[in-house]
C-alpha positions as CSV (number, residue, x, y, z in Angstrom):
1,M,80.7,48.9,125.6
2,P,81.3,51.9,123.7
3,R,78.7,55.3,124.6
4,S,78.8,55.5,120.6
5,R,77.5,53.5,117.7
6,R,80.7,53.8,116.1
7,E,84.1,51.8,117.5
8,R,86.2,53.8,119.1
9,D,90.2,53.3,118.6
10,P,90.4,52.3,122.5
11,R,94.3,53.8,122.7
12,R,93.6,57.5,122.2
13,S,90.3,59.2,124.0
14,P,88.0,61.5,122.8
15,S,90.0,64.0,124.8
16,A,93.4,63.4,123.3
17,A,91.6,63.9,119.7
18,R,90.8,66.9,120.6
19,H,93.8,68.2,122.8
20,A,95.4,67.5,119.4
21,D,93.6,69.6,117.5
22,A,94.1,72.3,119.9
23,I,97.6,71.9,119.5
24,R,97.6,71.9,115.5
25,L,95.2,75.1,115.5
26,A,98.0,76.7,117.7
27,L,101.0,75.6,115.9
28,M,99.4,76.6,112.4
29,E,98.8,80.3,114.0
30,V,102.4,81.2,114.7
31,A,104.2,78.1,111.6
32,P,106.9,77.8,110.1
33,V,108.8,79.0,114.0
34,G,107.1,76.7,116.1
35,L,106.4,76.6,119.9
36,K,108.0,75.1,123.1
37,K,106.1,73.2,125.4
38,P,105.6,75.6,128.2
39,R,104.0,78.3,125.2
40,L,102.4,75.6,123.5
41,M,100.9,74.7,127.2
42,A,100.1,79.0,127.6
43,V,98.2,79.1,124.1
44,T,96.6,75.8,123.7
45,E,95.4,76.8,127.6
46,L,96.5,72.9,128.6
47,S,98.1,71.2,131.2
48,R,101.3,69.5,130.7
49,S,100.1,66.2,130.7
50,Q,96.9,67.1,128.2
51,I,99.8,68.7,126.4
52,V,101.8,64.9,125.8
53,R,98.7,62.9,125.7
54,G,97.8,65.7,122.5
55,L,101.1,65.1,121.0
56,A,100.9,61.1,121.0
57,A,97.3,61.5,119.6
58,Y,98.8,64.1,117.1
59,H,101.1,61.6,115.5
60,E,98.3,58.7,115.6
61,L,95.8,61.6,113.8
62,A,98.6,62.9,111.1
63,G,98.6,60.2,108.6
64,E,94.5,60.0,109.0
65,K,93.6,63.5,108.6
66,A,96.6,64.2,106.3
67,W,98.0,66.9,109.0
68,P,101.9,68.0,108.3
69,P,104.3,66.0,110.1
70,L,105.4,67.5,113.7
71,L,108.7,67.7,114.8
72,W,110.6,68.5,117.6
73,S,113.9,70.6,117.7
74,F,115.9,72.5,120.5
75,Q,115.4,75.7,118.4
76,S,111.8,75.8,117.5
77,G,110.5,73.3,119.8
78,Y,107.3,71.5,118.1
79,H,107.0,72.8,114.2
80,F,105.5,71.5,111.1
81,C,108.1,70.4,108.7
82,E,107.7,70.0,105.3
83,N,111.2,70.2,104.6
84,A,112.7,66.7,103.3
85,D,116.6,66.7,104.6
86,E,115.0,67.7,108.0
87,L,112.4,64.8,108.4
88,E,114.9,62.5,106.9
89,E,117.1,63.4,109.7
90,W,115.0,63.3,112.0
91,E,113.8,59.7,110.9
92,R,117.6,58.6,110.7
93,Q,117.8,59.5,115.1
94,W,114.6,57.9,115.3
95,A,116.0,54.2,114.0
96,E,119.2,54.9,115.6
97,V,117.2,54.8,119.0
98,K,115.6,52.1,118.2
99,S,118.2,50.1,116.6
100,T,120.1,50.5,120.3
101,Q,117.0,49.6,122.2
102,I,117.0,46.3,120.4
103,T,120.5,45.4,120.9
104,S,119.9,45.8,124.4
105,V,116.8,43.3,124.9
106,I,118.8,41.5,122.2
107,K,121.8,41.3,125.0
108,G,120.5,42.0,128.2
109,I,117.2,39.8,127.6
110,L,117.4,37.6,124.2
111,A,121.0,36.1,125.2
112,G,120.5,35.0,128.7
113,H,117.3,33.3,127.7
114,A,118.8,31.2,125.0
115,R,121.7,30.4,127.4
116,L,119.1,28.9,129.9
117,F,117.1,27.1,126.6
118,P,119.1,27.0,123.8
119,K,116.7,24.4,122.4
120,S,114.1,26.7,122.5
121,R,111.8,27.5,119.3
122,W,110.9,30.2,120.4
123,V,114.1,31.9,121.5
124,A,115.0,31.1,118.4
125,Y,112.3,32.7,116.6
126,F,112.2,35.7,118.5
127,S,115.9,35.8,118.0
128,A,115.7,35.9,114.3
129,Q,113.3,38.7,114.0
130,M,114.9,41.0,116.7
131,N,118.2,40.6,115.2
132,A,116.5,41.3,110.9
133,V,114.3,44.4,112.7
134,Q,117.7,45.8,114.3
135,S,119.8,44.9,110.6
136,S,116.9,47.4,109.0
137,L,116.9,49.7,111.4
138,D,121.0,50.4,111.0
139,M,120.4,50.6,107.4
140,I,117.8,53.4,107.8
141,A,119.9,55.0,110.4
142,H,123.3,54.7,108.6
143,P,122.7,53.7,104.7
144,Q,126.0,55.1,104.0
145,N,127.9,52.3,105.2
146,Q,125.8,50.0,103.5
């Protein structure tokens, strides 16, 4: 039973939300420059694992609380981004990574499952859904090829 009357998200602990807020405040102080992880740890006085959980919570909370998008780059480290081109490039790269992961699942797991059980409705359904997701991600990652 939760400790408070309010239902809380089981995936996000209250401490992770506090860490996310600490990260947000630290980055607001240096914006638009950004901070790399070791410096972010020093400024916020959070451990490496707390930073990781805080970053994950930040991405969940950003939409809920209208916080600015948070990106990472080799040059700037973690930074707020309000540049449409930079955000679009990050989203394309994310779609490319996910498309590659889904391709691996389709080729490495689903293909073998389909060979073992060619009449399985589940395999047919799952393959169709995964192929649709992969096609959508490919269109996002490579719109010029469409």
